[in-house]
Amino acid sequence: MADELGTTEREIIAQRLKKAEALRALGVNPFGNGWQPRHLAEELLRHHGDQPAEEIAKAPGDWSLAGRVLAVRSFGKAAFLRVRDRSAELQVWVKKDRVGDQAFEVFKLLDIGDIVGAEGPATRTKTGELTLEARTFTILTKATRPLPEKWHGLTDVEQRYRQRYVDLVVTPGVREAFVKRARIVSGIRRFLDARGYLEVETPTLHKPEEAGGAAARPFETHHNALDLDLKLRIATELHLKRLVVGGLDRVYEIGRIWRNEGIDRRHNPEFTSIEFYQAYATHEDLMRLTEELMHQLAVEVTGGPVVTFQGQAIDLTPPYPRVSMLEVGARALGLAPDDALAGRGLAEALSRAAARENDSEDAWKLEQAAKKTPGEAVALAFEIFGEPQLPKDRPAFVVDFPLETSPLSRRRDADPRLVDRFELFAAGMELANAFSELNDPADQRARFEAQMRAKAAGDEEAMPYDEDFVRALEHGMPPTAGEGIGIDRLAMLFTDSASIRDVILFPLLKSRD
């Protein structure tokens, strides 16, 4: 094999294309088809385990594997290859006197990154490594572009995201992270299916009046054939609750959501969520269900209830503590909860908090909060001062949300200024949002009207007035609780990923131009 060091990528590609032609001359299609491995590397490794060479030699088997070559150590008429398939990596030993002259000529045209097939018995080398000793060998796909020699480091982070197909090959742990993500999704499905939930699909294209279910700015598009302005969904909530009205008492949907918002370590404009709704349940019921779900997922995906995120151990064993947004937010402003909700002394308290705040953006938010409702101001104070104080070593439920922050939640019977809602926080992130659903159509209509007034005042994230949803409630929705969980953030937690982009296969990025 040619030494590729010191040559340009264009020259390397030219060399590899010549090798592809040489393979054709030997009767081997460099982009072949029809070669099917009978085994996975993991099967060979598991079958022989720690057996010594003498035991393996008694029953070495006839193994058939295919995968990508990640490394080559050549010794003239023999070589050791490091080959990875979808299950594991395995060493393959290619010797001229075993594979024959023709196959060894094929081997000499090999490059790192090529996809190969090999068949033969298992053995253990003198260095103690379990190995497939090739009796047949061929190149199945010639990689005409080389894998990068230097991939890690901050300067390559964007390239990793842009070329995820290469990232999966060369960056340790990336493939495993996405395997865990897939196991999270399948685990949630099994958990809910076992409890009588029905998985459904709802529209991703919404008419402007239907594009609600969350406080977010939507993406806009246009349907040519129907001449309709449409918006990509920002939540599945309102359509799922329509199904509860229709008698589907337990429903869920796992799907893509689009929100035209900023991008940072915890936000991507296209993300995955699950929302589920259960009739004849309250947010208290969903708290217990959420604890059970999180604990079960942690055990299934990571092997135990304690996960580590950025150096911090987090125990997902129930029960989780509850933290009052109202009490903590009001106390951060130096006010009693009742005074804060009534707005007594609130403007002065916000001004004092802004003056002592070191973060200029947070200080500006606190100053602007004087123009908002008291409930919204308390929620902002909790976000700035309370969230950083949440437990670090376990998840926590945030409860006692002011009415103004929750246009779709049911008022609390004992205190109509609050709603029956919780958010689950862990690792400094909001993972879940749930509440007892508002099923009073008159109350819902009034809240939609308040949202329209907020929109007229300049709030781009205010919800539209969805008259059809009110009509659905007028037909009667049973007492219901619903919850949304961010799959991407859950994957961050279980894979110890600091950025949401590390758990999205193809995150949205600016163009290189």
mmCIF file of N, CA and C in Angstrom, residues 347 350-355 360-372 380 384:
data_model
loop_
_atom_site.group_PDB
_atom_site.id
_atom_site.type_symbol
_atom_site.label_atom_id
_atom_site.label_comp_id
_atom_site.label_asym_id
_atom_site.label_seq_id
_atom_site.Cartn_x
_atom_site.Cartn_y
_atom_site.Cartn_z
ATOM 1 N N ALA A 347 -42.575 45.949 40.916
ATOM 2 C CA ALA A 347 -41.747 46.772 40.023
ATOM 3 C C ALA A 347 -40.444 47.182 40.719
ATOM 4 N N LEU A 350 -38.128 44.126 41.050
ATOM 5 C CA LEU A 350 -37.473 43.791 39.772
ATOM 6 C C LEU A 350 -36.342 44.765 39.476
ATOM 7 N N SER A 351 -36.565 46.031 39.796
ATOM 8 C CA SER A 351 -35.534 47.047 39.559
ATOM 9 C C SER A 351 -34.311 46.788 40.431
ATOM 10 N N ARG A 352 -34.542 46.416 41.691
ATOM 11 C CA ARG A 352 -33.423 46.124 42.593
ATOM 12 C C ARG A 352 -32.659 44.885 42.117
ATOM 13 N N ALA A 353 -33.420 43.871 41.671
ATOM 14 C CA ALA A 353 -32.770 42.647 41.201
ATOM 15 C C ALA A 353 -31.939 42.919 39.951
ATOM 16 N N ALA A 354 -32.459 43.755 39.053
ATOM 17 C CA ALA A 354 -31.723 44.084 37.832
ATOM 18 C C ALA A 354 -30.438 44.840 38.158
ATOM 19 N N ALA A 355 -30.496 45.713 39.155
ATOM 20 C CA ALA A 355 -29.324 46.533 39.501
ATOM 21 C C ALA A 355 -28.190 45.687 40.056
ATOM 22 N N SER A 360 -25.639 41.095 31.940
ATOM 23 C CA SER A 360 -26.349 42.233 31.348
ATOM 24 C C SER A 360 -27.651 41.805 30.688
ATOM 25 N N GLU A 361 -27.664 40.620 30.051
ATOM 26 C CA GLU A 361 -28.889 40.163 29.393
ATOM 27 C C GLU A 361 -29.969 39.858 30.420
ATOM 28 N N ASP A 362 -29.590 39.189 31.526
ATOM 29 C CA ASP A 362 -30.564 38.902 32.581
ATOM 30 C C ASP A 362 -31.046 40.195 33.232
ATOM 31 N N ALA A 363 -30.151 41.152 33.411
ATOM 32 C CA ALA A 363 -30.550 42.435 33.991
ATOM 33 C C ALA A 363 -31.588 43.115 33.102
ATOM 34 N N TRP A 364 -31.358 43.055 31.797
ATOM 35 C CA TRP A 364 -32.325 43.659 30.862
ATOM 36 C C TRP A 364 -33.669 42.940 30.935
ATOM 37 N N LYS A 365 -33.650 41.610 31.023
ATOM 38 C CA LYS A 365 -34.895 40.845 31.133
ATOM 39 C C LYS A 365 -35.667 41.225 32.395
ATOM 40 N N LEU A 366 -34.947 41.396 33.501
ATOM 41 C CA LEU A 366 -35.617 41.768 34.751
ATOM 42 C C LEU A 366 -36.238 43.149 34.652
ATOM 43 N N GLU A 367 -35.569 44.081 33.986
ATOM 44 C CA GLU A 367 -36.132 45.417 33.804
ATOM 45 C C GLU A 367 -37.395 45.360 32.947
ATOM 46 N N GLN A 368 -37.340 44.547 31.877
ATOM 47 C CA GLN A 368 -38.496 44.441 30.984
ATOM 48 C C GLN A 368 -39.656 43.696 31.635
ATOM 49 N N ALA A 369 -39.363 42.849 32.631
ATOM 50 C CA ALA A 369 -40.416 42.054 33.267
ATOM 51 C C ALA A 369 -41.446 42.920 33.971
ATOM 52 N N ALA A 370 -41.086 44.156 34.281
ATOM 53 C CA ALA A 370 -42.055 45.058 34.915
ATOM 54 C C ALA A 370 -43.245 45.324 34.002
ATOM 55 N N LYS A 371 -43.060 45.119 32.689
ATOM 56 C CA LYS A 371 -44.149 45.334 31.728
ATOM 57 C C LYS A 371 -45.028 44.096 31.581
ATOM 58 N N LYS A 372 -44.593 42.977 32.157
ATOM 59 C CA LYS A 372 -45.336 41.728 32.021
ATOM 60 C C LYS A 372 -46.266 41.532 33.209
ATOM 61 N N LEU A 380 -39.855 34.439 35.494
ATOM 62 C CA LEU A 380 -38.542 34.892 35.037
ATOM 63 C C LEU A 380 -37.552 34.908 36.191
ATOM 64 N N ILE A 384 -33.972 32.808 36.333
ATOM 65 C CA ILE A 384 -32.642 33.414 36.498
ATOM 66 C C ILE A 384 -31.990 32.993 37.811
#
